[in-house]
RNA sequence: GGGGUCGUAGUUCAGUUGGUUAGAAUGCCGGCCUGUCACGCCGGAUGUCGCCGGUUCGAGCCCGGUCGGCCCCGCCA
């Protein structure tokens, strides 16, 4: 840089700076060489400033500017001048002025970038990730990282102001049963033993409460070795919190405040707490999912009572055999084509539906439908009335086991909303989902599984039911859902050893296994554990929604591909035999030639 | 583990029924150009059609396999 030192960013000069001599540093975004005068759009993290090289002012500097190319790194000294005549560019924050260059220092040259940084061309994900450092130079990507920083700052400030301590917990910890697949780290000093990377700091934050820290938080990486999705990465970040001597209401209140502060600092929006609430049972009944998107209607309506005894054998048999029949009314969708309906049927089938019955509402309550003929006039009228259907509506039916019907209709209403463009990105619709069941029966494993995790407290009045009727026990858990995405979840925890053992027993984890896997927690519960509870938010998903991104990758600096690889570093990679030997690992697969 | 979709110039894409020398835009290189802002004009260079195999007189195109990207199901307490 020689003696040059940056005086301003490329976004902060305006008419008020005219006449000042400044030094800017940044990258060449575009070059417009007129043979005589040369214009350079200089870009840094903050914005763009136009630099002018005029041969009549500094001939030598102008000659040097002639060789500039995309993404060369420059230091430019010059005078801020008003753009002449009507040459101001209203599209630029700095468009009223330009820098008349008197000195140009080329800090580095660059090869032609593998993809353009100055256009809105969709570049393939592999290439973007392989050259992520170039991808992140693009203003939209930089903006995402900047807004993520603001979010994290807002959270830290808010939690500090509310008495929380930021405390780190180990990354090398032990594998615990249940939950997602662990990432394992072999121990060199302990032959044949493994650490696991944390799926969350759950047990440590509870131990910090037992340690008397009272209010803890951490913005922390978590690891789950499961398949990836547009909103799922194997390593992701949680805003993790835990509080002592509180109930659900206090946790909800403090986190609503945190989310409010976060939206104010990032988007300057008031999300207006308190947020809506819905019970788990209501969410499933009305929306078919425990993370309802309530930005639109199409609510699910139960028809099992009508179906039982109706003329349509398929519905009747399912209703009489303990299944359910439910439907949604897609208002004003009777114009859907045969192909639309075929596509939606195919969509429903992938969630386990055996088909998708539909009815197009014609004038005077008349049905146009392949199944119309199976119903009596009275039955049709009753269904029409129950669904509030009028001319131009389109009805969809689900008839199957409850879980299948709920999922199919839940996904279907979301798909309808996508097709009808009802999902406005700037409409932030929060809802707390409460009163979850503590556990549900796993048909494959033939045992109960915790819906949240095994440390979630059951409701006091349900503790006695743990042994005889585990399925009827409700928990003290709560999830925060934003636009159909679960962005946070937590619970009041168990702080009594006898209750913890009962819950573990109901989950078919006997005392011996419990002692082996969570002995340290059980012991801690014997030594003055205070009542406590907490919550964790998925920062990446939250940022995805706040920035309107379609993938979690767009709010993570160095994300992984769907096969969990990193095209930039080419991780994961092979290691030497020596490294494996040191770790007491002996691969039994054949090395590829 | 399963379903879908994509892979052609540096980039984004087109490529007909299998038929001569694989195109467009943009970028890149050179020239001209003193007020552009996606500058303009003239000229030029640029291909492992992801990879392997098959069918065929002939394959970017058809078939089989494989690798990779993305989306989804399962999975994600």
XYZ file of C-alpha atoms (C1' of nucleotides) in Angstrom:
670
model
C 0.000 0.000 0.000
C 3.070 2.163 0.261
C 2.264 5.284 2.232
C -1.410 5.240 1.242
C -3.935 4.667 4.003
C -7.637 4.245 3.427
C -9.677 7.252 4.475
C -13.210 6.209 3.501
C -15.206 3.201 2.369
C -16.697 2.988 -1.102
C -20.145 3.790 0.255
C -19.691 6.880 2.349
C -18.800 9.758 0.084
C -21.438 12.227 -1.033
C -21.939 15.839 -2.002
C -20.852 16.857 1.487
C -17.320 15.615 0.761
C -16.761 17.557 -2.464
C -13.296 19.039 -2.541
C -11.788 16.564 -0.051
C -8.786 14.473 -0.952
C -9.512 10.830 -0.110
C -7.944 7.391 -0.402
C -10.148 4.439 -1.296
C -9.179 0.772 -1.477
C -11.110 -1.996 -3.092
C -11.689 -4.210 -6.086
C -12.322 -3.315 -9.734
C -15.946 -4.245 -10.387
C -16.188 -2.798 -13.901
C -14.035 -0.801 -16.224
C -15.344 1.572 -18.870
C -12.411 2.667 -20.997
C -13.243 5.437 -23.441
C -9.752 5.633 -24.792
C -9.562 9.049 -23.255
C -11.314 9.130 -19.926
C -11.525 5.811 -18.026
C -14.165 4.979 -15.439
C -13.637 2.348 -12.771
C -16.362 1.122 -10.426
C -14.423 0.426 -7.260
C -16.115 -2.008 -4.865
C -15.504 -2.803 -1.227
C -17.676 -4.466 1.414
C -19.711 -1.305 1.815
C -20.510 -0.221 -1.715
C -19.380 1.307 -4.983
C -17.619 4.488 -5.935
C -16.822 5.669 -9.437
C -13.184 6.561 -10.045
C -12.303 8.747 -13.046
C -8.942 8.697 -14.751
C -8.510 11.715 -16.993
C -5.420 11.977 -19.216
C -5.638 15.754 -19.046
C -5.200 15.639 -15.258
C -2.544 12.932 -14.659
C -1.274 11.346 -17.864
C 0.883 8.727 -16.144
C -1.908 7.597 -13.807
C -4.275 7.416 -16.763
C -1.849 5.215 -18.688
C -1.588 2.857 -15.708
C -5.362 2.686 -15.371
C -5.559 1.438 -18.928
C -4.302 -2.000 -17.867
C -6.784 -2.490 -15.009
C -8.994 -5.582 -15.138
C -11.845 -7.133 -13.171
C -11.096 -7.864 -9.510
C -7.700 -6.193 -9.453
C -7.100 -4.709 -6.037
C -6.452 -0.973 -5.962
C -5.558 1.929 -3.752
C -6.690 5.211 -5.277
C -5.950 8.703 -4.069
C -7.955 11.558 -5.506
C -10.289 14.444 -5.050
C -14.032 14.083 -4.500
C -15.791 16.033 -7.233
C -19.403 16.569 -8.169
C -20.339 14.695 -11.320
C -20.684 17.225 -14.118
C -24.021 18.262 -15.600
C -26.764 15.653 -15.297
C -24.310 12.784 -14.980
C -25.327 11.783 -11.439
C -26.340 8.128 -11.099
C -29.387 7.858 -8.844
C -28.969 4.065 -8.635
C -25.809 4.470 -6.549
C -25.594 5.728 -2.967
C -22.450 7.560 -4.052
C -23.861 8.438 -7.473
C -23.710 12.193 -7.043
C -19.921 12.282 -6.852
C -16.840 10.627 -8.295
C -13.151 10.489 -7.449
C -10.747 12.239 -9.762
C -7.699 9.982 -9.406
C -4.316 11.559 -8.821
C -2.534 8.408 -7.662
C -3.147 4.759 -8.461
C -1.487 1.874 -6.713
C -2.143 -1.642 -7.966
C -2.135 -3.724 -4.783
C -2.707 -6.939 -6.644
C -3.731 -8.210 -10.046
C -6.292 -10.956 -10.622
C -6.881 -13.571 -13.249
C -10.249 -13.324 -14.953
C -12.695 -14.625 -12.340
C -14.311 -18.024 -13.118
C -17.752 -16.450 -12.910
C -18.994 -12.869 -13.193
C -19.410 -10.941 -9.948
C -21.223 -7.976 -11.436
C -24.339 -9.630 -12.811
C -27.337 -11.442 -11.462
C -26.490 -14.590 -13.424
C -27.323 -17.805 -11.631
C -24.021 -19.588 -11.204
C -23.881 -23.286 -10.376
C -23.587 -24.100 -6.694
C -20.441 -26.170 -7.120
C -18.599 -23.318 -8.750
C -19.843 -20.828 -6.189
C -18.705 -23.041 -3.329
C -15.412 -23.900 -4.986
C -14.635 -20.186 -5.240
C -16.629 -19.147 -2.192
C -14.266 -16.233 -1.496
C -15.305 -14.756 -4.833
C -18.966 -15.582 -4.332
C -18.912 -13.750 -1.010
C -17.608 -10.617 -2.741
C -20.998 -10.321 -4.425
C -22.980 -7.667 -2.592
C -26.041 -9.877 -1.977
C -23.896 -12.492 -0.275
C -21.910 -9.947 1.696
C -25.207 -8.396 2.787
C -26.327 -11.758 4.173
C -23.200 -12.096 6.299
C -23.539 -8.509 7.474
C -27.158 -8.972 8.526
C -26.212 -12.219 10.262
C -23.574 -10.318 12.210
C -26.177 -7.715 13.204
C -28.502 -10.469 14.395
C -25.799 -12.033 16.547
C -24.843 -8.639 17.955
C -28.472 -7.906 18.821
C -28.774 -11.238 20.590
C -25.572 -10.753 22.587
C -26.550 -7.251 23.642
C -30.068 -8.278 24.597
C -29.034 -11.342 26.569
C -26.219 -9.505 28.321
C -28.734 -6.828 29.326
C -31.021 -9.523 30.708
C -28.456 -11.117 32.972
C -27.244 -13.983 30.781
C -23.666 -15.233 30.881
C -22.077 -16.468 27.661
C -20.312 -19.695 28.593
C -18.595 -22.154 26.278
C -19.178 -25.876 26.436
C -17.032 -28.705 25.038
C -16.958 -29.712 21.385
C -15.346 -33.027 22.308
C -17.928 -34.766 24.405
C -19.569 -38.150 24.701
C -22.112 -39.814 22.497
C -25.541 -40.135 24.053
C -28.295 -42.474 22.902
C -31.365 -41.210 21.026
C -31.449 -38.322 18.653
C -29.513 -37.868 15.466
C -26.468 -39.786 14.292
C -23.303 -38.469 15.962
C -20.120 -37.240 14.356
C -17.442 -39.275 16.103
C -13.851 -38.334 16.889
C -11.499 -41.178 17.790
C -9.312 -40.709 20.843
C -5.567 -41.182 20.350
C -4.783 -41.406 24.058
C -7.629 -43.814 24.807
C -7.488 -46.758 22.456
C -10.835 -47.668 20.949
C -12.731 -44.807 22.596
C -14.523 -41.985 20.855
C -15.662 -38.480 21.498
C -18.804 -37.208 19.794
C -19.339 -33.690 18.516
C -22.365 -32.206 20.285
C -25.802 -32.376 18.663
C -26.537 -29.559 21.089
C -25.062 -28.491 24.447
C -28.211 -29.794 26.161
C -26.699 -31.582 29.138
C -23.953 -29.041 29.702
C -26.374 -26.166 29.918
C -28.423 -28.085 32.444
C -25.240 -28.729 34.419
C -24.512 -24.987 34.289
C -27.887 -24.378 35.904
C -27.038 -26.920 38.576
C -23.742 -25.034 38.882
C -25.724 -21.958 39.835
C -25.070 -19.848 36.727
C -28.799 -18.986 36.652
C -28.854 -17.615 33.106
C -26.656 -19.005 30.337
C -26.463 -18.519 26.628
C -24.145 -19.486 23.822
C -24.079 -18.987 20.082
C -22.753 -22.383 19.288
C -22.080 -24.901 16.542
C -23.997 -28.158 16.682
C -23.413 -31.295 14.626
C -25.813 -33.906 13.306
C -24.766 -36.554 10.841
C -28.000 -36.789 8.872
C -28.895 -36.173 5.239
C -28.956 -32.564 4.080
C -31.810 -30.406 2.828
C -32.232 -26.843 1.625
C -32.644 -25.869 5.294
C -30.332 -28.450 6.895
C -26.544 -28.514 7.186
C -24.529 -31.071 9.152
C -22.996 -28.299 11.223
C -25.268 -25.458 12.137
C -25.513 -22.711 14.728
C -27.842 -22.456 17.665
C -28.655 -19.571 19.937
C -28.747 -21.751 23.025
C -30.145 -20.531 26.347
C -31.081 -21.879 29.754
C -32.578 -20.198 32.835
C -33.076 -21.207 36.448
C -36.123 -20.539 38.666
C -38.454 -19.842 35.738
C -41.578 -21.278 34.184
C -42.693 -21.447 30.540
C -44.171 -17.953 30.592
C -40.953 -16.302 31.671
C -38.919 -18.088 29.016
C -41.435 -17.207 26.332
C -41.430 -13.587 27.414
C -37.658 -13.181 27.475
C -37.232 -14.885 24.082
C -40.013 -12.850 22.497
C -38.034 -9.819 23.606
C -34.884 -11.231 22.058
C -36.582 -11.982 18.729
C -38.143 -8.529 18.726
C -34.761 -6.922 19.269
C -33.212 -9.106 16.590
C -35.799 -8.099 13.968
C -35.490 -4.441 14.917
C -31.706 -4.454 14.545
C -31.651 -6.453 11.306
C -34.766 -5.417 9.414
C -35.970 -2.426 11.437
C -39.284 -4.239 11.870
C -41.545 -4.486 14.894
C -42.747 -8.077 15.179
C -45.200 -7.026 17.900
C -45.154 -9.629 20.662
C -46.779 -11.447 22.347
C -46.902 -14.046 19.588
C -49.901 -16.228 18.859
C -50.118 -19.610 20.531
C -51.581 -22.907 19.491
C -51.497 -26.290 21.159
C -49.837 -29.213 19.456
C -53.150 -31.062 19.158
C -54.799 -28.027 17.566
C -51.866 -27.512 15.187
C -52.068 -31.102 13.991
C -55.853 -30.995 13.686
C -56.064 -27.691 11.839
C -52.807 -27.664 9.867
C -51.602 -31.261 9.850
C -48.205 -30.341 11.257
C -46.563 -29.128 14.471
C -45.049 -26.217 12.544
C -48.057 -24.559 10.938
C -47.645 -21.781 8.418
C -50.473 -19.467 9.382
C -49.937 -16.878 6.664
C -52.833 -18.445 4.751
C -55.974 -20.502 5.317
C -56.985 -23.816 3.745
C -57.454 -25.289 7.210
C -58.094 -28.979 7.623
C -61.644 -30.041 8.477
C -62.613 -33.386 9.965
C -65.215 -35.457 8.110
C -64.714 -38.791 9.854
C -68.137 -38.666 11.452
C -69.845 -38.046 8.132
C -67.679 -40.605 6.360
C -68.552 -43.344 8.777
C -71.744 -44.679 7.309
C -71.579 -42.701 4.070
C -72.180 -44.192 0.637
C -68.531 -44.142 -0.409
C -67.121 -47.493 0.640
C -63.467 -46.395 0.643
C -64.151 -43.576 3.117
C -66.605 -45.637 5.160
C -64.226 -48.559 5.613
C -61.350 -46.326 6.663
C -63.499 -44.368 9.109
C -64.905 -47.577 10.596
C -61.450 -49.144 10.937
C -60.086 -46.354 13.121
C -58.759 -44.193 10.290
C -59.790 -40.642 9.643
C -61.253 -38.695 6.742
C -60.385 -35.039 6.513
C -60.430 -32.384 3.832
C -59.315 -28.911 2.928
C -61.137 -26.316 0.922
C -58.873 -24.671 -1.627
C -60.974 -21.578 -2.154
C -61.401 -20.416 -5.738
C -59.208 -23.182 -7.148
C -61.861 -24.978 -9.210
C -60.047 -23.695 -12.273
C -57.188 -26.139 -11.688
C -56.511 -28.217 -14.785
C -56.417 -31.967 -15.038
C -52.617 -31.700 -15.052
C -52.603 -29.571 -11.903
C -54.676 -32.230 -10.176
C -52.436 -35.019 -11.468
C -49.374 -33.150 -10.212
C -50.965 -32.601 -6.812
C -51.929 -36.260 -6.636
C -48.355 -37.236 -7.353
C -47.259 -34.730 -4.714
C -49.634 -36.301 -2.172
C -48.474 -39.809 -3.005
C -44.894 -39.072 -1.992
C -46.155 -38.422 1.547
C -47.863 -41.771 1.701
C -51.302 -41.003 0.248
C -52.799 -43.755 -1.872
C -54.545 -41.184 -4.028
C -56.101 -37.767 -3.814
C -59.857 -37.368 -4.043
C -61.049 -33.954 -5.163
C -64.277 -32.099 -5.827
C -64.743 -29.032 -7.972
C -67.645 -26.941 -6.718
C -70.081 -25.938 -9.418
C -73.108 -23.697 -9.169
C -75.834 -24.583 -6.664
C -73.670 -26.883 -4.577
C -73.197 -29.279 -7.447
C -70.089 -31.487 -7.374
C -67.828 -32.176 -10.296
C -65.767 -35.095 -9.091
C -64.852 -38.689 -9.842
C -66.282 -39.651 -6.452
C -69.495 -37.584 -6.606
C -71.588 -40.566 -7.616
C -70.781 -42.503 -4.437
C -72.454 -39.986 -2.150
C -76.095 -39.289 -1.574
C -77.363 -35.782 -2.151
C -77.677 -35.284 1.621
C -74.098 -36.461 2.224
C -72.777 -34.110 -0.444
C -74.702 -31.237 1.089
C -73.394 -32.002 4.550
C -69.766 -32.164 3.382
C -70.204 -28.981 1.373
C -71.653 -27.233 4.410
C -68.980 -28.531 6.797
C -66.235 -27.242 4.504
C -68.024 -23.972 3.843
C -67.615 -24.659 0.136
C -69.158 -22.425 -2.470
C -69.051 -22.201 -6.241
C -65.497 -22.083 -7.601
C -63.898 -23.893 -4.655
C -61.802 -27.027 -4.919
C -61.934 -29.652 -2.178
C -59.266 -32.228 -1.395
C -59.847 -35.297 0.750
C -57.504 -37.465 2.734
C -58.584 -40.805 4.125
C -56.100 -43.064 5.870
C -54.362 -43.562 9.175
C -54.347 -40.277 11.131
C -50.613 -39.608 10.717
C -50.777 -40.042 6.946
C -53.863 -37.873 6.486
C -52.392 -35.084 8.595
C -49.080 -35.082 6.801
C -50.612 -35.306 3.322
C -53.150 -32.541 3.882
C -50.611 -30.426 5.751
C -48.113 -30.658 2.918
C -50.868 -30.178 0.363
C -52.032 -26.899 1.848
C -48.449 -25.657 1.874
C -48.020 -26.700 -1.742
C -51.240 -24.925 -2.708
C -49.964 -21.778 -1.032
C -46.709 -22.026 -2.991
C -48.561 -22.519 -6.268
C -50.896 -19.613 -5.556
C -48.003 -17.405 -4.437
C -49.533 -16.813 -1.019
C -46.221 -17.021 0.833
C -45.171 -13.411 1.178
C -41.568 -13.315 2.363
C -41.991 -10.053 4.223
C -44.915 -11.332 6.236
C -43.360 -12.689 9.443
C -45.938 -14.875 11.152
C -44.882 -16.229 14.527
C -46.681 -18.833 16.555
C -45.777 -20.725 19.698
C -46.735 -24.375 19.632
C -47.332 -25.676 23.158
C -48.615 -28.718 25.016
C -46.683 -31.355 23.124
C -47.062 -35.005 23.999
C -44.016 -36.101 25.996
C -43.434 -39.183 23.893
C -44.866 -41.105 20.993
C -44.858 -44.774 20.167
C -42.337 -45.866 17.559
C -43.866 -48.725 15.554
C -40.551 -49.858 14.131
C -38.621 -49.833 17.401
C -41.616 -51.071 19.405
C -41.097 -48.538 22.150
C -41.813 -44.960 23.136
C -39.547 -42.161 21.919
C -39.207 -38.686 23.350
C -40.776 -36.057 21.114
C -38.222 -33.436 22.175
C -35.572 -35.167 24.312
C -35.514 -37.337 27.428
C -34.869 -34.388 29.770
C -38.106 -32.552 28.993
C -40.367 -32.262 32.026
C -43.807 -33.832 31.944
C -46.684 -31.753 33.265
C -46.889 -32.206 37.038
C -50.411 -33.609 36.856
C -49.284 -36.255 34.324
C -46.345 -37.683 36.265
C -48.490 -40.441 37.734
C -49.541 -41.540 34.235
C -45.950 -42.113 33.095
C -46.087 -45.781 33.985
C -49.560 -46.847 32.960
C -50.275 -44.600 29.969
C -47.170 -42.846 28.629
C -48.950 -41.788 25.432
C -51.342 -39.596 27.428
C -48.585 -37.563 29.101
C -48.083 -33.994 27.968
C -44.800 -32.185 28.297
C -43.756 -28.692 29.256
C -42.207 -28.096 25.839
C -42.758 -25.234 23.411
C -41.607 -24.509 19.872
C -41.469 -21.161 18.128
C -42.598 -21.430 14.515
C -42.045 -18.712 11.925
C -43.768 -19.003 8.551
C -44.012 -22.772 8.763
C -40.434 -23.307 9.907
C -39.496 -24.373 13.407
C -36.958 -21.736 14.411
C -36.691 -22.617 18.077
C -37.708 -25.161 20.628
C -37.278 -25.783 24.298
C -38.845 -26.919 27.507
C -38.861 -26.855 31.246
C -36.463 -29.640 32.218
C -36.710 -32.379 34.749
C -34.815 -31.335 37.887
C -35.777 -34.262 40.123
C -33.967 -37.537 39.886
C -37.030 -39.702 40.589
C -38.953 -38.051 37.745
C -35.991 -38.377 35.395
C -35.719 -42.075 36.121
C -39.443 -42.537 35.525
C -39.233 -40.833 32.152
C -36.189 -42.833 31.136
C -37.978 -46.001 32.185
C -41.000 -45.077 30.067
C -38.561 -44.654 27.180
C -37.344 -48.217 27.836
C -34.039 -47.000 29.231
C -33.539 -49.032 32.393
C -31.780 -47.786 35.495
C -28.555 -49.573 34.626
C -28.359 -48.128 31.116
C -29.402 -44.716 32.431
C -26.599 -44.827 34.971
C -24.128 -45.855 32.261
C -25.164 -43.191 29.716
C -26.300 -40.275 31.893
C -24.904 -41.183 35.309
C -23.288 -37.768 35.622
C -26.638 -36.022 35.071
C -28.510 -38.258 37.505
C -25.817 -37.655 40.111
C -26.041 -33.898 39.549
C -29.807 -34.057 40.042
C -29.076 -35.472 43.512
C -26.979 -32.476 44.480
C -29.332 -29.529 44.536
C -30.539 -29.042 40.973
C -32.725 -25.950 40.715
C -35.883 -25.848 38.598
C -34.767 -24.761 35.153
C -35.666 -24.618 31.502
C -34.506 -23.152 28.266
C -34.733 -22.955 24.533
C -32.501 -23.061 21.456
C -32.983 -21.200 18.187
C -31.664 -22.280 14.814
C -29.731 -19.197 13.783
C -29.175 -20.308 10.185
C -32.863 -20.990 9.535
C -33.817 -17.750 11.180
C -31.370 -15.842 8.967
C -32.640 -17.690 5.929
C -36.139 -16.392 6.603
C -35.021 -12.880 7.541
C -32.954 -12.512 4.368
C -35.576 -14.189 2.175
C -33.037 -16.791 1.045
C -34.186 -20.013 -0.546
C -31.331 -22.018 0.936
C -29.556 -22.113 4.275
C -26.311 -22.107 2.284
C -26.843 -18.456 1.412
C -26.484 -17.361 5.032
C -23.465 -19.543 5.875
C -20.011 -18.404 4.807
C -18.653 -21.840 3.961
C -21.494 -24.339 3.700
C -21.433 -27.916 2.474
C -23.054 -29.500 -0.569
C -25.951 -31.900 -0.312
C -23.450 -34.758 -0.041
C -21.827 -32.954 2.901
C -18.662 -32.082 1.003
C -16.838 -28.782 0.708
C -15.809 -28.085 -2.910
C -13.380 -25.413 -1.715
C -11.263 -27.480 0.656
C -12.351 -30.833 -0.741
C -13.318 -32.034 2.706
C -13.847 -34.756 3.701
C -10.572 -36.277 2.543
C -8.503 -39.393 3.047
C -5.913 -39.521 5.796
C -2.652 -41.393 6.003
C -2.367 -44.899 7.344
C -0.160 -43.520 10.100
C -2.909 -41.224 11.306
C -5.353 -44.113 11.345
C -2.941 -46.374 13.193
C -2.366 -43.734 15.849
C -6.103 -43.656 16.395
C -6.355 -47.442 16.591
C -8.453 -47.497 13.438
C -8.059 -50.273 10.916
C -10.180 -49.827 7.803
C -11.552 -53.088 6.487
C -12.588 -51.756 3.093
C -10.429 -52.251 0.008
C -8.639 -49.110 -1.120
C -9.698 -48.092 -4.580
C -7.032 -48.512 -7.255
C -31.860 -46.515 1.049
C -35.594 -44.318 -2.633
C -37.878 -40.629 -6.264
C -37.235 -36.294 -9.471
C -34.180 -32.987 -12.227
C -29.786 -30.982 -14.359
C -24.516 -31.590 -16.532
C -22.620 -28.502 -24.063
C -17.240 -22.335 -24.752
C -14.613 -18.867 -18.740
C -20.163 -18.016 -17.510
C -25.556 -18.506 -18.579
C -27.925 -21.294 -22.083
C -29.901 -23.150 -27.311
C -28.921 -27.487 -30.111
C -34.805 -30.151 -34.623
C -36.012 -37.040 -36.627
C -29.261 -39.681 -34.920
C -26.386 -36.867 -40.464
C -21.467 -32.031 -43.260
C -17.393 -27.680 -39.843
C -21.673 -27.761 -32.338
C -24.276 -22.205 -31.999
C -26.173 -17.455 -29.206
C -25.442 -13.957 -25.483
C -21.968 -12.462 -22.221
C -16.991 -12.682 -20.738
C -11.817 -12.822 -22.648
C -7.838 -10.770 -26.237
C -6.592 -6.761 -29.882
C -7.903 -1.994 -32.226
C -10.781 2.735 -32.189
C -13.159 6.017 -28.856
C -12.799 12.238 -23.389
C -18.615 11.516 -19.728
C -19.678 6.394 -19.203
C -22.320 3.810 -15.409
C -24.513 -3.652 -18.069
C -20.524 2.521 -22.284
C -20.313 2.114 -27.708
C -18.141 0.482 -32.530
C -14.787 -2.999 -35.402
C -12.065 -7.508 -35.413
C -10.248 -12.171 -33.137
C -9.490 -16.488 -30.174
C -12.052 -19.958 -27.173
C -15.290 -26.896 -26.609
C -12.528 -33.809 -22.869
C -20.747 -31.945 -25.300
C -19.273 -34.720 -16.939
C -16.936 -39.820 -17.346
C -17.004 -45.151 -19.102
C -19.174 -48.572 -22.211
C -22.865 -50.094 -25.899
C -26.184 -49.698 -30.386
C -25.231 -47.554 -35.326
C -22.176 -46.527 -41.622
C -22.576 -42.226 -38.261
C -24.094 -40.326 -31.238
C -24.159 -33.817 -27.877
C -28.920 -36.444 -29.215
C -30.661 -43.461 -28.410
C -29.435 -47.484 -24.477
C -26.723 -49.201 -19.916
C -23.604 -47.828 -16.098
C -21.028 -44.235 -13.280
C -19.622 -39.392 -11.069
C -21.244 -34.653 -9.594
C -24.932 -30.328 -8.506
C -29.835 -29.202 -6.854
C -35.006 -30.488 -4.891
C -37.861 -34.086 -2.224
C -39.210 -38.904 0.692
C -37.022 -41.798 4.490
C -33.736 -39.804 8.333
C -33.076 -35.145 11.378
C -34.635 -36.894 20.236
